[in-house]
């Protein structure tokens, strides 16, 4: 079909009949690029960016495609795709390698002016979590927040501390966690003392929450200390002490989940904590 | 497995679910603070015991390691917060994980 060009129109060339079948194309002067920013927390992920443009003077859409591997440390990874002049018809981001859960990879597509790292952001086309089955697409996805919806459930194995040391695990940079459950095994030495293990949530400096499980652990015993959302205290001398966590406790990057143990001995030995968390990309 | 040379903690930087783990040294425990006081590295306020001190404030290691990134973009995305005393290789804990019993 012929393209009608009207040089007197201050808004640029007209698409003519093509406008009726091409949805809501975005006019490009040739100075704009597509900037894709990805926040990813899973190793082995490959992202594909694809779409179509209608170059000025062309009568058929031209597809484009590019893949890249974002970092897996939740830092921003970017790809800049020159678009030429004409019209952007559609674009999408999808995972083509790796299996991130919803919440582990978040993508944003923007129209920017320029081709360098200081390109000016003009318009956010779309933003959403992406997986191998769910795209972030324009038009279609809209602009979603990285904290919207359910996060990715994760079972995290923390640091196994040295003998006599406390447990401590930190919410990683770029992540937001909701702590659902936490447990750790403590093997006490033969030194006689009543150990009282408590879980502590702090912001890296200030204690926000501290709770025990209501029972002391004596010498030469092995006890698993378990804390869960909304549960009460319960002590089973055969091996499990149960304590409570606040419900819907969300933690920012740099906040810590750790222990303070009254009467801990140099020979006492915590194992690695196991955390059940729900994680989102903070995308900040 | 990786061992932190500052605190002796052992951890796996690659979690089984494919994500990465970023270690940060824990604050001193009661027994560690007690040893530091006896060694003259820490002076408690007058009249305060180690029991009091461990509940009133947090004592961090001077050689603390924190592998978390400084930021998620810009130069900070390439830097960890504190290298501490570095790391060493460590064997996996004996008896850890899943044991397959032959039929």
Short mmCIF file of C-alpha atoms in Angstrom, two decimals:
data_model
loop_
_atom_site.label_atom_id
_atom_site.label_comp_id
_atom_site.label_asym_id
_atom_site.label_seq_id
_atom_site.Cartn_x
_atom_site.Cartn_y
_atom_site.Cartn_z
CA UNK A 1 0.00 0.00 0.00
CA UNK A 2 1.26 3.54 -0.75
CA UNK A 3 2.48 5.75 2.04
CA UNK A 4 1.26 9.36 2.00
CA UNK A 5 3.90 11.91 2.96
CA UNK A 6 2.73 15.38 3.82
CA UNK A 7 5.69 17.76 4.18
CA UNK A 8 3.41 20.57 5.41
CA UNK A 9 2.19 18.55 8.39
CA UNK A 10 4.15 19.70 11.48
CA UNK A 11 3.61 16.29 13.11
CA UNK A 12 5.55 14.49 10.42
CA UNK A 13 4.70 12.12 7.56
CA UNK A 14 1.29 10.45 7.51
CA UNK A 15 0.88 6.71 7.37
CA UNK A 16 -2.24 6.93 5.28
CA UNK A 17 -4.16 3.68 5.01
CA UNK A 18 -1.46 1.84 6.91
CA UNK A 19 -2.45 3.67 10.12
CA UNK A 20 -5.74 1.77 10.08
CA UNK A 21 -4.06 -1.62 10.34
CA UNK A 22 -0.87 -0.90 12.29
CA UNK A 23 -2.37 -0.16 15.71
CA UNK A 24 -0.75 2.81 17.46
CA UNK A 25 2.66 3.25 15.82
CA UNK A 26 5.16 5.60 17.43
CA UNK A 27 6.84 8.08 15.07
CA UNK A 28 10.66 8.06 15.06
CA UNK A 29 12.86 10.90 13.78
CA UNK A 30 15.95 8.71 13.46
CA UNK A 31 17.49 10.08 16.66
CA UNK A 32 15.62 7.73 18.97
CA UNK A 33 16.70 4.35 20.27
CA UNK A 34 15.06 1.57 22.22
CA UNK A 35 16.64 1.23 25.68
CA UNK A 36 15.99 -2.05 27.48
CA UNK A 37 16.93 -2.22 31.17
CA UNK A 38 16.87 -5.61 32.90
CA UNK A 39 17.20 -6.41 36.60
CA UNK A 40 17.93 -10.12 36.96
CA UNK A 41 18.74 -12.38 39.91
CA UNK A 42 19.21 -15.77 38.22
CA UNK A 43 22.30 -17.18 36.50
CA UNK A 44 22.12 -18.48 32.94
CA UNK A 45 19.39 -16.14 31.70
CA UNK A 46 19.35 -14.84 28.13
CA UNK A 47 17.01 -12.02 27.15
CA UNK A 48 15.66 -11.48 23.64
CA UNK A 49 14.46 -8.08 22.47
CA UNK A 50 12.41 -8.11 19.29
CA UNK A 51 9.91 -6.03 17.43
CA UNK A 52 9.04 -4.34 14.16
CA UNK A 53 9.52 -0.93 12.63
CA UNK A 54 8.15 0.64 9.47
CA UNK A 55 11.05 2.66 8.02
CA UNK A 56 10.25 5.94 6.34
CA UNK A 57 9.37 5.26 2.74
CA UNK A 58 8.88 1.53 3.27
CA UNK A 59 5.63 -0.29 2.75
CA UNK A 60 6.45 -3.41 4.72
CA UNK A 61 7.33 -3.69 8.43
CA UNK A 62 10.92 -4.63 9.16
CA UNK A 63 11.59 -6.93 12.14
CA UNK A 64 14.49 -6.50 14.54
CA UNK A 65 15.92 -8.89 17.13
CA UNK A 66 18.76 -8.78 19.61
CA UNK A 67 19.77 -11.03 22.52
CA UNK A 68 21.95 -10.38 25.52
CA UNK A 69 22.91 -11.91 28.86
CA UNK A 70 22.08 -9.70 31.84
CA UNK A 71 24.10 -9.92 35.04
CA UNK A 72 22.65 -12.19 37.75
CA UNK A 73 23.42 -9.91 40.71
CA UNK A 74 20.28 -7.74 40.36
CA UNK A 75 22.28 -4.82 38.96
CA UNK A 76 20.84 -2.97 35.97
CA UNK A 77 21.89 -4.41 32.59
CA UNK A 78 21.08 -2.29 29.53
CA UNK A 79 20.88 -2.69 25.76
CA UNK A 80 20.47 0.23 23.36
CA UNK A 81 18.97 -0.52 19.94
CA UNK A 82 18.98 2.20 17.24
CA UNK A 83 15.57 2.35 15.55
CA UNK A 84 16.14 4.59 12.53
CA UNK A 85 13.44 6.89 11.21
CA UNK A 86 9.88 5.82 10.57
CA UNK A 87 7.53 4.20 13.03
CA UNK A 88 7.95 1.76 15.90
CA UNK A 89 5.13 -0.78 15.54
CA UNK A 90 5.73 -3.12 18.47
CA UNK A 91 8.48 -4.41 20.75
CA UNK A 92 8.82 -7.11 23.37
CA UNK A 93 11.27 -8.67 25.81
CA UNK A 94 11.23 -12.36 26.66
CA UNK A 95 13.54 -14.96 28.20
CA UNK A 96 15.06 -17.41 25.71
CA UNK A 97 17.47 -19.27 28.02
CA UNK A 98 17.18 -20.02 31.71
CA UNK A 99 14.02 -20.44 33.76
CA UNK A 100 13.52 -17.43 36.01
CA UNK A 101 10.45 -17.48 38.18
CA UNK A 102 8.06 -14.54 38.19
CA UNK A 103 9.85 -11.83 40.11
CA UNK A 104 13.40 -12.89 39.30
CA UNK A 105 13.77 -10.91 36.06
CA UNK A 106 12.25 -7.47 35.53
CA UNK A 107 12.51 -5.56 32.24
CA UNK A 108 11.76 -1.99 31.21
CA UNK A 109 11.61 -0.66 27.63
CA UNK A 110 12.08 3.07 27.06
CA UNK A 111 12.30 5.35 24.07
CA UNK A 112 15.45 7.45 24.44
CA UNK A 113 17.09 10.15 22.37
CA UNK A 114 20.68 9.29 21.51
CA UNK A 115 22.96 6.31 21.36
CA UNK A 116 25.23 6.76 24.39
CA UNK A 117 24.94 6.07 28.08
CA UNK A 118 23.64 9.63 28.61
CA UNK A 119 20.79 9.23 26.12
CA UNK A 120 17.75 11.18 27.28
CA UNK A 121 14.82 9.08 28.45
CA UNK A 122 11.72 10.28 26.57
CA UNK A 123 9.01 7.71 27.23
CA UNK A 124 8.56 4.43 29.08
CA UNK A 125 6.96 2.01 26.64
CA UNK A 126 6.46 -0.92 29.01
CA UNK A 127 7.80 -2.48 32.20
CA UNK A 128 7.01 -5.88 33.69
CA UNK A 129 8.41 -9.10 35.07
CA UNK A 130 9.45 -11.52 32.32
CA UNK A 131 9.87 -15.26 32.12
CA UNK A 132 10.26 -17.77 29.30
CA UNK A 133 6.49 -17.65 28.92
CA UNK A 134 5.57 -14.09 29.86
CA UNK A 135 6.73 -11.11 27.82
CA UNK A 136 7.11 -7.45 28.59
CA UNK A 137 5.48 -6.03 25.47
CA UNK A 138 4.55 -2.72 23.88
CA UNK A 139 1.78 -2.27 23.24
CA UNK A 140 0.22 -4.55 25.80
CA UNK A 141 2.03 -4.86 29.14
CA UNK A 142 1.67 -1.32 30.34
CA UNK A 143 4.05 -0.02 32.97
CA UNK A 144 4.03 -2.41 35.92
CA UNK A 145 6.05 -2.04 39.11
CA UNK A 146 8.77 -4.53 39.98
CA UNK A 147 7.17 -5.00 43.40
CA UNK A 148 3.70 -5.73 41.99
CA UNK A 149 2.19 -9.16 42.40
CA UNK A 150 3.66 -12.24 43.98
CA UNK A 151 7.41 -12.54 44.32
CA UNK A 152 9.64 -15.52 43.59
CA UNK A 153 9.67 -18.09 46.38
CA UNK A 154 13.21 -19.02 47.35
CA UNK A 155 14.86 -21.41 49.75
CA UNK A 156 18.09 -19.66 50.78
CA UNK A 157 20.97 -21.43 52.54
CA UNK A 158 22.82 -18.91 54.67
CA UNK A 159 26.37 -18.80 55.96
CA UNK A 160 27.47 -21.66 58.25
CA UNK A 161 29.17 -19.64 61.03
CA UNK A 162 32.34 -20.67 62.79
CA UNK A 163 32.12 -22.23 66.26
CA UNK A 164 31.15 -19.67 68.87
CA UNK A 165 29.85 -17.21 66.26
CA UNK A 166 26.31 -16.09 65.57
CA UNK A 167 24.31 -16.51 62.37
CA UNK A 168 23.78 -13.55 60.06
CA UNK A 169 22.39 -13.28 56.54
CA UNK A 170 21.75 -10.09 54.62
CA UNK A 171 19.12 -9.16 52.04
CA UNK A 172 21.17 -8.71 48.84
CA UNK A 173 21.53 -5.41 47.03
CA UNK A 174 18.70 -4.93 44.56
CA UNK A 175 16.30 -7.32 46.29
CA UNK A 176 13.32 -6.99 48.56
CA UNK A 177 12.46 -10.00 50.72
CA UNK A 178 9.43 -11.12 52.64
CA UNK A 179 10.52 -13.58 55.32
CA UNK A 180 8.11 -16.49 55.68
CA UNK A 181 10.19 -18.91 57.76
CA UNK A 182 13.70 -19.35 59.16
CA UNK A 183 15.37 -22.24 60.94
CA UNK A 184 18.82 -23.24 62.15
CA UNK A 185 20.33 -26.12 64.08
CA UNK A 186 22.44 -25.39 67.18
CA UNK A 187 24.77 -28.02 68.64
CA UNK A 188 25.88 -26.99 72.11
CA UNK A 189 29.18 -27.90 73.74
CA UNK A 190 29.59 -29.73 77.03
CA UNK A 191 30.01 -26.45 78.90
CA UNK A 192 27.12 -26.17 81.32
CA UNK A 193 24.95 -23.15 80.58
CA UNK A 194 21.42 -22.37 79.47
CA UNK A 195 21.58 -20.95 75.97
CA UNK A 196 18.69 -18.75 74.88
CA UNK A 197 18.65 -18.29 71.12
CA UNK A 198 16.83 -15.29 69.68
CA UNK A 199 16.22 -14.22 66.10
CA UNK A 200 16.98 -10.59 65.32
CA UNK A 201 15.86 -8.51 62.34
CA UNK A 202 17.80 -5.26 61.90
CA UNK A 203 18.30 -2.62 59.24
CA UNK A 204 22.06 -3.12 59.24
CA UNK A 205 22.42 -1.06 62.41
CA UNK A 206 19.18 -0.81 64.41
CA UNK A 207 17.22 -3.75 65.77
CA UNK A 208 13.68 -3.85 64.37
CA UNK A 209 12.49 -7.15 65.80
CA UNK A 210 13.85 -9.68 68.27
CA UNK A 211 12.17 -12.79 69.57
CA UNK A 212 13.11 -16.01 71.33
CA UNK A 213 11.42 -19.37 71.11
CA UNK A 214 10.63 -19.45 74.80
CA UNK A 215 12.86 -22.39 75.74
CA UNK A 216 16.50 -22.61 76.83
CA UNK A 217 18.93 -25.11 75.31
CA UNK A 218 21.23 -26.93 77.69
CA UNK A 219 24.73 -28.37 77.19
CA UNK A 220 25.49 -31.24 74.81
CA UNK A 221 22.20 -31.03 72.92
CA UNK A 222 21.18 -30.55 69.29
CA UNK A 223 18.10 -28.41 68.77
CA UNK A 224 16.55 -26.98 65.61
CA UNK A 225 15.26 -23.46 66.22
CA UNK A 226 12.39 -22.66 63.88
CA UNK A 227 10.61 -19.35 63.41
CA UNK A 228 7.54 -18.93 61.23
CA UNK A 229 4.93 -16.30 60.42
CA UNK A 230 2.11 -16.17 62.94
CA UNK A 231 2.97 -19.32 64.89
CA UNK A 232 3.12 -19.59 68.67
CA UNK A 233 5.91 -20.75 70.92
CA UNK A 234 6.47 -24.48 71.27
CA UNK A 235 9.35 -26.43 72.70
CA UNK A 236 9.90 -30.13 72.06
CA UNK A 237 12.82 -31.37 74.13
CA UNK A 238 13.47 -33.96 71.43
CA UNK A 239 14.69 -31.51 68.97
CA UNK A 240 12.58 -28.52 67.83
CA UNK A 241 11.91 -25.15 69.37
CA UNK A 242 9.32 -23.01 67.57
CA UNK A 243 9.06 -19.23 67.69
CA UNK A 244 7.15 -16.54 65.85
CA UNK A 245 7.86 -14.05 63.10
CA UNK A 246 5.73 -11.01 62.24
CA UNK A 247 3.36 -11.60 59.35
CA UNK A 248 4.14 -10.00 55.98
CA UNK A 249 7.53 -8.82 57.22
CA UNK A 250 9.23 -7.18 54.26
CA UNK A 251 12.95 -6.47 54.35
CA UNK A 252 15.00 -4.04 52.29
CA UNK A 253 18.45 -4.65 50.83
CA UNK A 254 21.10 -4.54 53.53
CA UNK A 255 18.74 -5.60 56.32
CA UNK A 256 19.80 -8.64 58.29
CA UNK A 257 18.34 -11.79 59.77
CA UNK A 258 20.66 -12.96 62.54
CA UNK A 259 20.88 -14.49 65.98
CA UNK A 260 21.82 -13.28 69.42
CA UNK A 261 22.36 -16.20 71.77
CA UNK A 262 22.56 -15.64 75.49
CA UNK A 263 25.32 -17.71 77.13
CA UNK A 264 26.72 -18.95 73.81
CA UNK A 265 29.95 -20.88 74.35
CA UNK A 266 33.06 -20.80 72.13
CA UNK A 267 32.43 -24.47 71.37
CA UNK A 268 28.77 -24.09 70.43
CA UNK A 269 28.15 -24.54 66.71
CA UNK A 270 25.32 -23.19 64.61
CA UNK A 271 24.72 -24.80 61.23
CA UNK A 272 23.75 -22.80 58.14
CA UNK A 273 20.34 -21.13 58.51
CA UNK A 274 17.68 -22.00 55.95
CA UNK A 275 15.37 -19.17 54.96
CA UNK A 276 12.05 -19.32 53.11
CA UNK A 277 11.69 -15.94 51.44
CA UNK A 278 9.65 -14.30 48.74
CA UNK A 279 11.83 -12.07 46.59
CA UNK A 280 11.18 -9.15 44.28
CA UNK A 281 13.57 -7.01 42.25
CA UNK A 282 13.71 -3.58 43.91
CA UNK A 283 14.66 -2.11 40.47
CA UNK A 284 15.75 1.18 42.02
CA UNK B 1 32.36 -23.73 49.14
CA UNK B 2 33.92 -20.48 50.26
CA UNK B 3 35.33 -19.62 53.68
CA UNK B 4 35.49 -16.03 54.89
CA UNK B 5 38.92 -15.33 56.35
CA UNK B 6 37.52 -12.65 58.66
CA UNK B 7 34.77 -14.54 60.49
CA UNK B 8 35.39 -18.16 59.47
CA UNK B 9 31.90 -18.54 58.05
CA UNK B 10 31.46 -21.03 55.21
CA UNK B 11 28.98 -20.49 52.40
CA UNK B 12 28.16 -21.34 48.82
CA UNK B 13 28.13 -18.34 46.48
CA UNK B 14 25.96 -20.27 44.01
CA UNK B 15 22.66 -21.34 45.53
CA UNK B 16 20.95 -24.55 44.29
CA UNK B 17 18.16 -22.43 42.73
CA UNK B 18 20.65 -20.64 40.45
CA UNK B 19 20.82 -17.40 42.38
CA UNK B 20 23.91 -15.94 44.00
CA UNK B 21 24.58 -15.60 47.73
CA UNK B 22 26.40 -12.56 49.09
CA UNK B 23 28.08 -13.04 52.46
CA UNK B 24 28.41 -10.42 55.16
CA UNK B 25 30.25 -11.17 58.42
CA UNK B 26 28.05 -11.37 61.52
CA UNK B 27 28.57 -9.03 64.46
CA UNK B 28 30.62 -10.42 67.34
CA UNK B 29 28.87 -12.99 69.49
CA UNK B 30 28.94 -12.96 73.28
CA UNK B 31 31.91 -15.33 73.40
CA UNK B 32 33.79 -13.41 70.70
CA UNK B 33 33.20 -10.06 72.46
CA UNK B 34 34.29 -11.60 75.74
CA UNK B 35 37.55 -12.71 74.10
CA UNK B 36 38.04 -9.28 72.54
CA UNK B 37 37.55 -7.56 75.92
CA UNK B 38 40.02 -9.88 77.60
CA UNK B 39 42.52 -9.27 74.81
CA UNK B 40 42.21 -5.53 75.32
CA UNK B 41 40.72 -4.90 71.85
CA UNK B 42 37.45 -3.57 73.27
CA UNK B 43 36.89 -1.46 76.37
CA UNK B 44 33.40 -1.58 77.78
CA UNK B 45 31.79 1.41 79.51
CA UNK B 46 32.35 1.50 83.25
CA UNK B 47 30.15 -0.94 85.12
CA UNK B 48 28.99 -2.74 82.01
CA UNK B 49 29.39 -6.47 81.52
CA UNK B 50 29.67 -8.35 78.24
CA UNK B 51 26.10 -9.58 78.85
CA UNK B 52 24.95 -5.96 78.98
CA UNK B 53 27.06 -4.81 76.04
CA UNK B 54 25.91 -7.48 73.59
CA UNK B 55 22.30 -6.43 74.13
CA UNK B 56 22.90 -2.68 74.10
CA UNK B 57 24.91 -2.33 70.91
CA UNK B 58 26.38 -4.22 67.97
CA UNK B 59 30.09 -4.93 67.71
CA UNK B 60 31.27 -5.30 64.11
CA UNK B 61 34.60 -6.78 63.02
CA UNK B 62 37.21 -4.30 61.85
CA UNK B 63 38.06 -6.67 59.00
CA UNK B 64 34.42 -7.36 58.13
CA UNK B 65 33.71 -8.73 54.66
CA UNK B 66 30.48 -7.65 52.89
CA UNK B 67 30.06 -9.05 49.38
CA UNK B 68 26.86 -7.14 48.64
CA UNK B 69 27.10 -4.62 45.82
CA UNK B 70 27.36 -0.91 46.63
CA UNK B 71 24.58 -0.09 44.14
CA UNK B 72 22.51 -1.61 41.32
CA UNK B 73 23.72 0.85 38.69
CA UNK B 74 26.72 3.00 37.91
CA UNK B 75 30.21 2.32 39.28
CA UNK B 76 28.74 0.91 42.50
CA UNK B 77 27.30 -2.02 40.57
CA UNK B 78 30.86 -3.27 40.03
CA UNK B 79 32.02 -2.97 43.64
CA UNK B 80 31.39 -4.98 46.78
CA UNK B 81 30.96 -3.08 50.02
CA UNK B 82 33.99 -4.52 51.88
CA UNK B 83 36.60 -7.09 50.86
CA UNK B 84 37.68 -7.76 54.45
CA UNK B 85 40.44 -10.35 54.71
CA UNK B 86 39.37 -12.14 51.56
CA UNK B 87 38.28 -15.75 51.23
CA UNK B 88 39.67 -19.27 50.99
CA UNK B 89 38.34 -22.48 49.50
CA UNK B 90 36.50 -24.76 51.91
CA UNK B 91 35.18 -28.28 51.75
CA UNK B 92 31.46 -28.87 52.02
CA UNK B 93 30.29 -29.66 55.54
CA UNK B 94 30.43 -33.34 56.38
CA UNK B 95 27.01 -34.91 56.64
CA UNK B 96 25.27 -32.05 54.90
CA UNK B 97 22.65 -32.36 52.17
CA UNK B 98 20.78 -35.41 50.93
CA UNK B 99 22.13 -38.95 51.38
CA UNK B 100 21.01 -41.63 48.92
CA UNK B 101 20.56 -44.98 50.61
CA UNK B 102 20.99 -47.99 48.26
CA UNK B 103 18.03 -50.33 48.01
#
